[in-house]
CSV table of C-alpha atoms in Angstrom, one decimal:
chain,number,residue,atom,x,y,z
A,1,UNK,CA,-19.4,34.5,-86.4
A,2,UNK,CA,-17.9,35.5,-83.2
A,3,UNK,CA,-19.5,35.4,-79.6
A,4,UNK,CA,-18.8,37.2,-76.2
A,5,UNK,CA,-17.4,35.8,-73.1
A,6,UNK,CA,-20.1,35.3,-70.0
A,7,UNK,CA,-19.0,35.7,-66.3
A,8,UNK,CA,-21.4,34.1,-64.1
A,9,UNK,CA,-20.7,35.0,-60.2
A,10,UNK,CA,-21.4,33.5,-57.1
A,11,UNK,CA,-21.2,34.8,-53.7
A,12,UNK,CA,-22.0,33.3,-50.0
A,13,UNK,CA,-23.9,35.1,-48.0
A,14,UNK,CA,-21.6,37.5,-45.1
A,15,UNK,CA,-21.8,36.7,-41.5
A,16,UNK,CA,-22.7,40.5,-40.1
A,17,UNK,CA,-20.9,39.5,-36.1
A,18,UNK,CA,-19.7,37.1,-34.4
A,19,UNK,CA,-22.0,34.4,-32.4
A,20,UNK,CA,-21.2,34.3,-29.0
A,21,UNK,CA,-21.2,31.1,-27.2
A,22,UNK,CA,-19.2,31.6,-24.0
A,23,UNK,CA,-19.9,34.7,-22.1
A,24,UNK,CA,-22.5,34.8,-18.8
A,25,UNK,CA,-23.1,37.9,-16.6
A,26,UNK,CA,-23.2,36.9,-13.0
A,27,UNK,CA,-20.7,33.6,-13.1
A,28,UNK,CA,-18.2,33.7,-10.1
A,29,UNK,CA,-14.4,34.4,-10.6
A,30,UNK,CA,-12.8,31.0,-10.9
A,31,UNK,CA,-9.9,30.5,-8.0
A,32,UNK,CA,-7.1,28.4,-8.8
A,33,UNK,CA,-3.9,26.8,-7.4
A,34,UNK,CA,-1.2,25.0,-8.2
A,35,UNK,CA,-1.8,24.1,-11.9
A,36,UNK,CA,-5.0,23.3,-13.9
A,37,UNK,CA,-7.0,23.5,-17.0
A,38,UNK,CA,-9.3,26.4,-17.5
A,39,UNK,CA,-12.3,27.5,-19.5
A,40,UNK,CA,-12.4,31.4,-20.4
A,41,UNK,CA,-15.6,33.4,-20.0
A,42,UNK,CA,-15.6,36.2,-22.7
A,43,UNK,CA,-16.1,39.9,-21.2
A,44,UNK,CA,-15.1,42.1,-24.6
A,45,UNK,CA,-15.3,41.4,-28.0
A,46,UNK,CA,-14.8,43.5,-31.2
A,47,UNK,CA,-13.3,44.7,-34.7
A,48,UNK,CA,-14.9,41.3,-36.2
A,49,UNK,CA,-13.4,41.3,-39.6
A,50,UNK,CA,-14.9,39.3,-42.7
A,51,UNK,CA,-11.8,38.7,-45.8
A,52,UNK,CA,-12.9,37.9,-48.9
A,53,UNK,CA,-11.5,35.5,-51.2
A,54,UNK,CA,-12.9,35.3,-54.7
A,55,UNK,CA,-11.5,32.4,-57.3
A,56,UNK,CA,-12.0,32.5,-60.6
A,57,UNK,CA,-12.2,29.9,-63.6
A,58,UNK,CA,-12.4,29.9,-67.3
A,59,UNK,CA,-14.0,27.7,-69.9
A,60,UNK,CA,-13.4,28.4,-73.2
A,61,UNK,CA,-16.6,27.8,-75.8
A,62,UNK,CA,-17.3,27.6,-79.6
A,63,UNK,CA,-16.7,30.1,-81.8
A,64,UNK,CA,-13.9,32.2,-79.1
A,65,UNK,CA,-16.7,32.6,-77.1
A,66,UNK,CA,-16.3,31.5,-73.2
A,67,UNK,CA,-17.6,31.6,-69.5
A,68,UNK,CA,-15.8,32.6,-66.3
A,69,UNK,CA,-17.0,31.6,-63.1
A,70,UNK,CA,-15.8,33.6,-60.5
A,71,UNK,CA,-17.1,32.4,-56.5
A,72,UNK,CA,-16.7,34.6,-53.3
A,73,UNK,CA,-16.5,33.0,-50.1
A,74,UNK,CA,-15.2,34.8,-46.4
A,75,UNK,CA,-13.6,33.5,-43.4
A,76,UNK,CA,-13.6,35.6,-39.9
A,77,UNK,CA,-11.3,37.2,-37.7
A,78,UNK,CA,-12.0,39.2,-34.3
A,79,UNK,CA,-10.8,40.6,-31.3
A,80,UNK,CA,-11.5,39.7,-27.8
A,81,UNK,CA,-10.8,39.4,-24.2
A,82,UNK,CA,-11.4,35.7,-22.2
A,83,UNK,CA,-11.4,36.4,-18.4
A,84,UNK,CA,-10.2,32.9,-16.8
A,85,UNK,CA,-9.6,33.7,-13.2
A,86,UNK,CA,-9.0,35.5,-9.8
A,87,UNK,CA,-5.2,36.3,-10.2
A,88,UNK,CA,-1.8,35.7,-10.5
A,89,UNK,CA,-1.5,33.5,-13.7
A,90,UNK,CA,2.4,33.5,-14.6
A,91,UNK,CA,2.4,31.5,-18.0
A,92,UNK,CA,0.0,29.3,-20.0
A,93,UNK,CA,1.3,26.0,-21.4
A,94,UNK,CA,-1.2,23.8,-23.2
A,95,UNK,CA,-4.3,24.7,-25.0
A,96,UNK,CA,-7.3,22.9,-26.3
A,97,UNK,CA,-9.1,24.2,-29.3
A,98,UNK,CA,-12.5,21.9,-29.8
A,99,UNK,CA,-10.6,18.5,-29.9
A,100,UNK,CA,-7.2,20.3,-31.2
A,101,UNK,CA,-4.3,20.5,-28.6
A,102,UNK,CA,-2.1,23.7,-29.4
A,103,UNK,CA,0.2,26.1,-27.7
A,104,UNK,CA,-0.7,29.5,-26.7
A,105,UNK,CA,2.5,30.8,-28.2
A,106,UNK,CA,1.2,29.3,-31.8
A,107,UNK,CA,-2.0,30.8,-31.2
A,108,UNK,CA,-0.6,34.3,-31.3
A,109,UNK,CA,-2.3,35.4,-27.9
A,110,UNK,CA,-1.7,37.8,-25.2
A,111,UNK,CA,-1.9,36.9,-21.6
A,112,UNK,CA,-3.2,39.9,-18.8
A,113,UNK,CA,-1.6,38.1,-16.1
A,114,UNK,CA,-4.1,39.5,-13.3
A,115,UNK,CA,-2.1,41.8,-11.6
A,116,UNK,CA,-3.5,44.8,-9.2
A,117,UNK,CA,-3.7,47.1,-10.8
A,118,UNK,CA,-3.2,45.6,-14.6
A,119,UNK,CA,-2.5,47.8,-17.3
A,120,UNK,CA,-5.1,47.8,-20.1
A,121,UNK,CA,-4.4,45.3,-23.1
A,122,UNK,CA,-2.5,47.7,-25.6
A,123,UNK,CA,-4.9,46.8,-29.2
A,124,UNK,CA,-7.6,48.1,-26.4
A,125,UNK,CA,-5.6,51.1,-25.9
A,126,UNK,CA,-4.9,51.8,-29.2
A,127,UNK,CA,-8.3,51.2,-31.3
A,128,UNK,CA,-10.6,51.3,-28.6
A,129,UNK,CA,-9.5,53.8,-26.2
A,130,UNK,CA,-13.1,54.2,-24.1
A,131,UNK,CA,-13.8,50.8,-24.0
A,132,UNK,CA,-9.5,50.3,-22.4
A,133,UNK,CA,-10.5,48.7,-19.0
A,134,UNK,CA,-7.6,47.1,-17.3
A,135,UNK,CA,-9.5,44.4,-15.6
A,136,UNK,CA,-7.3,44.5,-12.2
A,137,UNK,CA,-7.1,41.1,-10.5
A,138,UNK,CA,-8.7,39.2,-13.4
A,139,UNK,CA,-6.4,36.9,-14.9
A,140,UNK,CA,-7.3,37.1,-18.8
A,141,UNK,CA,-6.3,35.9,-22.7
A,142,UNK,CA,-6.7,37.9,-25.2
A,143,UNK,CA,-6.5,38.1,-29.4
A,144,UNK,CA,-6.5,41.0,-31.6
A,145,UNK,CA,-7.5,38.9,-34.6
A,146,UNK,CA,-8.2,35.3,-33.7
A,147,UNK,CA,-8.6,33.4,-37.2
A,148,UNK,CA,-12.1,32.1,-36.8
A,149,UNK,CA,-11.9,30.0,-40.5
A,150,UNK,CA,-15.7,30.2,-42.0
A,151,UNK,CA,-17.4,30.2,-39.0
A,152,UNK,CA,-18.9,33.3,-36.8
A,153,UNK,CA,-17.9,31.4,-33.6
A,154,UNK,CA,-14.8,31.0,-31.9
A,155,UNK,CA,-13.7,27.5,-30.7
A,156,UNK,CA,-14.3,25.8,-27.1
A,157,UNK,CA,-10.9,27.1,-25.7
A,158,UNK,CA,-9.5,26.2,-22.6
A,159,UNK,CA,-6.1,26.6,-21.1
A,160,UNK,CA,-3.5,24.9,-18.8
A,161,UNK,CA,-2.3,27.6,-16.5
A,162,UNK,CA,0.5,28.1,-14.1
A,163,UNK,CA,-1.1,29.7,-10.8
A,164,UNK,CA,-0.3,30.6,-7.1
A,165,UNK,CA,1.9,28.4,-4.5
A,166,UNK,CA,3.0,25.7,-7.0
A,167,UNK,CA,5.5,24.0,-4.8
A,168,UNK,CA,8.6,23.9,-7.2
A,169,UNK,CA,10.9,21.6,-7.4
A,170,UNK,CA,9.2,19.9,-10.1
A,171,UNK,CA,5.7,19.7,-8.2
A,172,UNK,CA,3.5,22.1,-10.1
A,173,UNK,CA,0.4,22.0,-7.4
A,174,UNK,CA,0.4,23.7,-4.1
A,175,UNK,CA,0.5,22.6,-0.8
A,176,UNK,CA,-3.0,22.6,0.8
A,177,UNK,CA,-2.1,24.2,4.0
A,178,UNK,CA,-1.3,27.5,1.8
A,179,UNK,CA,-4.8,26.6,-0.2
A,180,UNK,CA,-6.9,26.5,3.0
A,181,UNK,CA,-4.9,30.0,4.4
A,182,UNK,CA,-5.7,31.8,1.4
A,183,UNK,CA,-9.1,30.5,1.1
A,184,UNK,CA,-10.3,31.6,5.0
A,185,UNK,CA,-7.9,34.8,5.2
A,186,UNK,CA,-7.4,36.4,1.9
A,187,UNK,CA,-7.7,39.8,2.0
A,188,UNK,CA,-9.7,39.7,-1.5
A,189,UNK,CA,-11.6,36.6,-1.9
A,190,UNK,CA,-10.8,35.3,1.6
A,191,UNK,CA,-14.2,34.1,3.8
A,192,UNK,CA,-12.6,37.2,6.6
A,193,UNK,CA,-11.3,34.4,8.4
A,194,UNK,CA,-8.0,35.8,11.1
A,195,UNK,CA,-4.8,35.1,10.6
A,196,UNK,CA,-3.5,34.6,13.6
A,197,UNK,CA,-6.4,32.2,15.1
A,198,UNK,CA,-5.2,29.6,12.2
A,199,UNK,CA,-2.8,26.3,13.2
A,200,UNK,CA,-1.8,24.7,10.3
A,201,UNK,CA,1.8,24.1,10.9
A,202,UNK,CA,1.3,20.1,11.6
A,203,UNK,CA,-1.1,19.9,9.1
A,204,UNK,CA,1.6,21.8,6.9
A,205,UNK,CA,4.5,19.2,7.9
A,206,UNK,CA,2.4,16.4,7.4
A,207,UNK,CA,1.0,16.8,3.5
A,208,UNK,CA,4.5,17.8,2.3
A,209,UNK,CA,6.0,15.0,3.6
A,210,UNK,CA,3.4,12.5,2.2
A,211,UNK,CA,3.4,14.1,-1.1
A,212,UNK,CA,-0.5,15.4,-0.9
A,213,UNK,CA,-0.1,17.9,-3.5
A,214,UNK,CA,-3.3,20.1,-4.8
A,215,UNK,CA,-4.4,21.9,-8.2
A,216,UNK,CA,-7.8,23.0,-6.5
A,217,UNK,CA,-10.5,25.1,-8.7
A,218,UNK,CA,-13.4,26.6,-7.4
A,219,UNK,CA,-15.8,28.1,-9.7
A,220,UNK,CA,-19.2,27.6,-8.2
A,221,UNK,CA,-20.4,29.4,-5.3
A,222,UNK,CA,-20.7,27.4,-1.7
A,223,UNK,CA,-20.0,27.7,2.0
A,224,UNK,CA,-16.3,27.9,2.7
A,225,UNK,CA,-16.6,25.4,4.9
A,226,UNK,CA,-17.4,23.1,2.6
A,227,UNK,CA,-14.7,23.8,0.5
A,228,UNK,CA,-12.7,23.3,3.5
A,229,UNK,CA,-14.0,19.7,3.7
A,230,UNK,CA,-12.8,18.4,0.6
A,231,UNK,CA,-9.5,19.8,0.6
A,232,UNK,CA,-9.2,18.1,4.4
A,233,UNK,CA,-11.1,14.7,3.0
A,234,UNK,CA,-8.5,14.9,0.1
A,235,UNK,CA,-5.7,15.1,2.7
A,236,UNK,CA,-6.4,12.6,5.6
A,237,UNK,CA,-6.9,15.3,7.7
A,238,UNK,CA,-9.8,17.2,10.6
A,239,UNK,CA,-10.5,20.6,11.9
A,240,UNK,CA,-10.5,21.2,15.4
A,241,UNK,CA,-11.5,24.2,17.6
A,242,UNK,CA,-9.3,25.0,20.3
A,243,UNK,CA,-7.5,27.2,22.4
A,244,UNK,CA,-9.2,30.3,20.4
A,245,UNK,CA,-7.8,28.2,17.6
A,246,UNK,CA,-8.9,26.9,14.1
A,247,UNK,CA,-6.2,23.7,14.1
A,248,UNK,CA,-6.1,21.2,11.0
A,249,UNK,CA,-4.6,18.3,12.4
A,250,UNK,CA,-3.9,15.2,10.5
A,251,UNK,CA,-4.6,12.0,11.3
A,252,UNK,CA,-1.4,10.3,10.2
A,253,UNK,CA,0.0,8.8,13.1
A,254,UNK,CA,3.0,6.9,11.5
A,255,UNK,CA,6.2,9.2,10.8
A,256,UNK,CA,7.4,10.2,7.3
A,257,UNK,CA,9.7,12.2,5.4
A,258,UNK,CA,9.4,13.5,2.4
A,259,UNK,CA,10.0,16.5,0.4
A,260,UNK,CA,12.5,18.3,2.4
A,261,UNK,CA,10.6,17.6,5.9
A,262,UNK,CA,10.0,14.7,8.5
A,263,UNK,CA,6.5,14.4,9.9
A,264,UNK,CA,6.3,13.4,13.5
A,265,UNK,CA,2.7,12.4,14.6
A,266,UNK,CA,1.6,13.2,17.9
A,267,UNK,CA,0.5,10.0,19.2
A,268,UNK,CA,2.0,10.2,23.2
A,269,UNK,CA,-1.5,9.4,25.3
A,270,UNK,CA,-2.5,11.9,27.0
A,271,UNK,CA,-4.1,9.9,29.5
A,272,UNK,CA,-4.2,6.3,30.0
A,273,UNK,CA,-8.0,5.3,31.3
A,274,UNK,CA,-8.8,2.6,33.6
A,275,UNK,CA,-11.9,1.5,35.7
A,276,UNK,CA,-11.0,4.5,38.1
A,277,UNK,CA,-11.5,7.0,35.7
A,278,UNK,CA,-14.2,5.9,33.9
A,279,UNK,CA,-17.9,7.2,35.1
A,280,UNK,CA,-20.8,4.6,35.4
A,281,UNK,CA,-24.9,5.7,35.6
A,282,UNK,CA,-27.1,3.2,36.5
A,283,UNK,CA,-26.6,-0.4,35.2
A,284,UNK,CA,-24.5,0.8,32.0
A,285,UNK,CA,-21.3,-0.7,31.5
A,286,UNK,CA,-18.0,1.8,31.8
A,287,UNK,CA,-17.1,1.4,27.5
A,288,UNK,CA,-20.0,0.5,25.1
A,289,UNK,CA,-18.5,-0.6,21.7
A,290,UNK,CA,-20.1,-0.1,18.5
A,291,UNK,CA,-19.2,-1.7,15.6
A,292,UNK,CA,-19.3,-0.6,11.9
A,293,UNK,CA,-21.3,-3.6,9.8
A,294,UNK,CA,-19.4,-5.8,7.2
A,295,UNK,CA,-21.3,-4.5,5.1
A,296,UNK,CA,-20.1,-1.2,5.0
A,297,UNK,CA,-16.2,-1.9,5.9
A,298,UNK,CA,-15.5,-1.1,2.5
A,299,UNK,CA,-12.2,-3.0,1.2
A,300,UNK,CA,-12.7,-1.6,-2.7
A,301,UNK,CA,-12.2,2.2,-2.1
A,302,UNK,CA,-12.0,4.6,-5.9
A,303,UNK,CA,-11.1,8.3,-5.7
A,304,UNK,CA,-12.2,10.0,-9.1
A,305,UNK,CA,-9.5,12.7,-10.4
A,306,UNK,CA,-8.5,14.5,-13.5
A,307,UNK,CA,-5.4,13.6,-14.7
A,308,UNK,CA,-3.1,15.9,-15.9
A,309,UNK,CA,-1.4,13.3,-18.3
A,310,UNK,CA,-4.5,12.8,-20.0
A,311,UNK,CA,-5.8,16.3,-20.9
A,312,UNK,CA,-7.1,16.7,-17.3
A,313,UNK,CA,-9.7,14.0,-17.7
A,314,UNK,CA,-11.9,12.1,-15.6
A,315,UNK,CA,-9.9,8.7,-13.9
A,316,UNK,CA,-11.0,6.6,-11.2
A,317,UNK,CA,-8.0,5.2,-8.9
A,318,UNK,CA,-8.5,2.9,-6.6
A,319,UNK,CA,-7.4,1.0,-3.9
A,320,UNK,CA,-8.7,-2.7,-2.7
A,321,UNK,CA,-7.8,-5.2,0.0
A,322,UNK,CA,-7.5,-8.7,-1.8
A,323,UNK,CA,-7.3,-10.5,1.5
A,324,UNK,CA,-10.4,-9.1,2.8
A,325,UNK,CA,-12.0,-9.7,-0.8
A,326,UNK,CA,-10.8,-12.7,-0.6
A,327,UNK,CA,-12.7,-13.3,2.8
A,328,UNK,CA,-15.7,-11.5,2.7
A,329,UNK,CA,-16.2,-10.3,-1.2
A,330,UNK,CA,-16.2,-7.3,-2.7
A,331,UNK,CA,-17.6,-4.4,-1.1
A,332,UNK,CA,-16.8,-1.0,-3.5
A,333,UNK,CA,-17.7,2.0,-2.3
A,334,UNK,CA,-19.1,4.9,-4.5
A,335,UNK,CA,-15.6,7.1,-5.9
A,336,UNK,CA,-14.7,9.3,-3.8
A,337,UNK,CA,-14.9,13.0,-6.7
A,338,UNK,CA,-11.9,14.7,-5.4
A,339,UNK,CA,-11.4,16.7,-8.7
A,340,UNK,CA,-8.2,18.9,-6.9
A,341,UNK,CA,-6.4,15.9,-7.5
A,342,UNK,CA,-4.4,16.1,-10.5
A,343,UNK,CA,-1.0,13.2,-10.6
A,344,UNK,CA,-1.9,9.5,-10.5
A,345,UNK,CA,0.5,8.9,-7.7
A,346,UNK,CA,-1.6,11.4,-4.9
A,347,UNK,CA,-4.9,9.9,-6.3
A,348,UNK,CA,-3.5,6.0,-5.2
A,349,UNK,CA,-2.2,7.8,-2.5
A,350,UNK,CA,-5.5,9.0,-1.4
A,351,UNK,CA,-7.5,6.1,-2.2
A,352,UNK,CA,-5.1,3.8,0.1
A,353,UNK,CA,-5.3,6.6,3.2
A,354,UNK,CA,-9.3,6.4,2.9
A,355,UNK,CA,-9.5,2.9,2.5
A,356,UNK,CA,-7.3,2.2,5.8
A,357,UNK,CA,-10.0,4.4,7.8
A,358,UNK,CA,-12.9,2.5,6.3
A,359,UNK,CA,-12.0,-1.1,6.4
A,360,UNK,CA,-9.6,-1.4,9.6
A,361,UNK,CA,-10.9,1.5,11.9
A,362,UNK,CA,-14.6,-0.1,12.6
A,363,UNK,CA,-15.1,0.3,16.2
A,364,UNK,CA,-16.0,3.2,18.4
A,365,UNK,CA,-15.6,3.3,22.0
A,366,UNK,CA,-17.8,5.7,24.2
A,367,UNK,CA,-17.2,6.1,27.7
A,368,UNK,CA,-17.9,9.0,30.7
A,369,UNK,CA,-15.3,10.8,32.4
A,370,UNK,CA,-15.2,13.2,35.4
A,371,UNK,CA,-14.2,17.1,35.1
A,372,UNK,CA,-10.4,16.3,35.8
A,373,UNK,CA,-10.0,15.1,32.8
A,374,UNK,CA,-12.2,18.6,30.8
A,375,UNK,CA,-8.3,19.5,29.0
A,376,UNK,CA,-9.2,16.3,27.0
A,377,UNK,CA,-10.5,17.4,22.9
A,378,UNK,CA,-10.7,15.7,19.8
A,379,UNK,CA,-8.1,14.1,17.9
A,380,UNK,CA,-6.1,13.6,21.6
A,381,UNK,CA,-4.9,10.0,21.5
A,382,UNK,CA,-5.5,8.0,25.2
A,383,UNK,CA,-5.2,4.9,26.2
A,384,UNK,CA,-8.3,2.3,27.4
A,385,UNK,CA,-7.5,-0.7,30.1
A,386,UNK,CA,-11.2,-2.9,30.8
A,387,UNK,CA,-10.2,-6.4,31.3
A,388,UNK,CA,-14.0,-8.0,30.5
A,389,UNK,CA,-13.8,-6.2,26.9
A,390,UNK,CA,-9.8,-7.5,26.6
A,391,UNK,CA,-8.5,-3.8,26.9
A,392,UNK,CA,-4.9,-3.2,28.2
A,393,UNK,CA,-3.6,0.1,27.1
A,394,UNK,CA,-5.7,0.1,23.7
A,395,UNK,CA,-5.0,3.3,21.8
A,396,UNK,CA,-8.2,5.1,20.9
A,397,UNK,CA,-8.2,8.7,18.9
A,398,UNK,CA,-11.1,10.8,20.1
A,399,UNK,CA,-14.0,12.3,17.7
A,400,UNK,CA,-16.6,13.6,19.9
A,401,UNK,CA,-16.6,15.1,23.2
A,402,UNK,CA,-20.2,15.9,24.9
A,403,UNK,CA,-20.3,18.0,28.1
A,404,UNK,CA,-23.3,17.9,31.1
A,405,UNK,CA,-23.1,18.5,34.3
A,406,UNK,CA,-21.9,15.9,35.5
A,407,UNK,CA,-18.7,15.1,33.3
């Protein structure tokens, strides 16, 4: 007696498209500097592509009879376009797939460098000739048939790119007064800000030659100006109005070279004030004094970054006076999130500027002076002599000028 083989076949259920986890209409175009890490936002997707693969095995039975199991399972491949940012992106180095660290050359993809105008990506072109956008100005990756494994989802992707002004010579991030230009006076994404009524050149001098180096991202929408504040609270620096002139001046006052220049500070007094010059109304002395509270001298200052050595993540550096901890205690202040920040040596660097100006500079000085001296404007250095406060050609920067009538 004889008996026939049985097949007995088993097949997983097939994903119909692919689940789309990382596009959003309405997100701004990222800007970037320098070098950073960046997430993609998906604007086309297509020709998802399910491969079978079927396995078979035999068992062999009583009597020459026998069963043969045969399974089906898929895995998933598809095209599609990741916009990252505003452009020029000239190469992409690392990239992070979930917790995996890969190259973009391994991955097989394609990079649409954001160029105006950009030529549409060629499998686009060639398979999907209506739906061929070029994308101008939108610095993009792209995949013609990303392996997606047995999932209908790709990975969280992100990518370390090479952007605009990188400084060379080693330093990958950009200097900031070229970050602050392009963001008031670019002629795309600029804030319409002229040209010609921007001073940055001591501002220029003085972050090369300290070394403040920026990777900068912005990818959330808010004023200008207050992107303009963090790149300046990142750089020990101020805005000034004057002269019909936007002026970023530093407030180094120390000289230093570094990086191919010399930064001279402009610290000559401008005026050296005595009892003559100073105004008096009624019974109020010519210099009140106020004086920032122990409590909030700081000597225990953090600056949080993300550090390109470790994948761009979160550090805190920090800076601390022992002596004065040793004194008075330790007083931290909150970190300082200055997230342009990208090298360990600019974050200490950073952290030791802002904890100088919170610990040692504690008093203010406030004093009237008559219209002869009206040329006078913030960040001007003058002298102060007033024998009963022990004053005798004490250097004070200025902050704040108030006008009235009377001075």
């Amino acid at each position: 007696m004889s008996f026939g083989s049985t097949t007995i076949s088993t097949e997983e259920p097939k994903i119909g498209a692919l689940s789309i986890q990382s596009s959003a209409f309405g997100l701004p175009v990222p800007l970037f500097w320098g070098k950073s890490r960046l997430s993609g936002n998906m604007i086309w997707y297509g020709d998802f592509t399910p491969i079978a693969h079927t396995t078979t095995q035999s068992s062999g039975g009583k009597g020459g009879g026998g069963v043969e199991t045969r399974n089906t399972s898929y895995t998933y491949t598809a095209a599609f376009v990741l916009g990252l940012s505003e452009g020029v992106i000239s190469s992409i180095d690392r990239v992070w797939s979930n917790k995996d660290k890969t190259t973009f050359a391994a991955l097989g993809m394609t990079l649409l460098t954001g160029t105006i105008p950009q030529t549409p990506w060629s499998h686009l072109t060639t398979n999907h000739p209506t739906e061929a956008l070029g994308y101008p100005g939108i610095a993009a990756v792209a995949h013609s048939a990303f392996d997606l494994g047995s999932s209908a989802s790709l990975p969280n992707l992100s990518f370390e790119a090479n952007g605009p002004r990188q400084f060379g010579g080693g330093i990958v991030d950009a200097r900031p007064d070229e970050i602050v230009t392009d963001m008031l006076t670019a002629a795309i994404f600029g804030a319409g800000f002229p040209s010609a009524r921007l001073s940055v050149s001591s501002y220029r001098t003085y972050t090369q030659a300290e070394g403040l180096f920026l990777s900068p991202v912005i990818d959330s929408q808010q004023p200008a100006a207050q992107h303009l504040e963090e790149t300046l609270a990142a750089t020990n620096a101020a805005p000034l109005w004057s002269e019909g002139l936007l002026k970023l001046l530093p407030y180094g006052d120390t000289a230093v070279t570094g990086n191919g220049t010399t930064y001279t500070p402009a610290i000559t007094p401008q005026y050296d004030l005595t009892d003559d010059d100073f105004l008096t109304v009624g019974s109020e002395l010519p210099i009140s004094i106020r004086r920032k509270p122990t409590a909030d001298a700081y000597n225990q200052v953090q600056v949080e970054f993300l550090n390109r050595d470790n994948d761009y993540n979160i550090e805190i550096a920090e800076a601390k006076d022992q002596g004065n901890i040793s004194t008075f205690g330790l007083r931290s202040k909150d970190p300082v999130r200055l997230h342009a920040i990208h090298t360990k040596t600019v974050a200490d660097k950073v952290a030791n500027l802002l904890l100088q100006r919170t610990l040692y500079i504690r008093n203010e000085y406030e004093f009237y002076l008559g219209w002869r001296h009206c040329l006078l404007e913030p960040m001007d250095i003058v002298t102060l002599t007033h024998a009963p406060l022990g004053l005798d050609l004490f250097q004070v920067r200025i902050k704040e000028i108030e006008e009235d009538e009377n001075g």
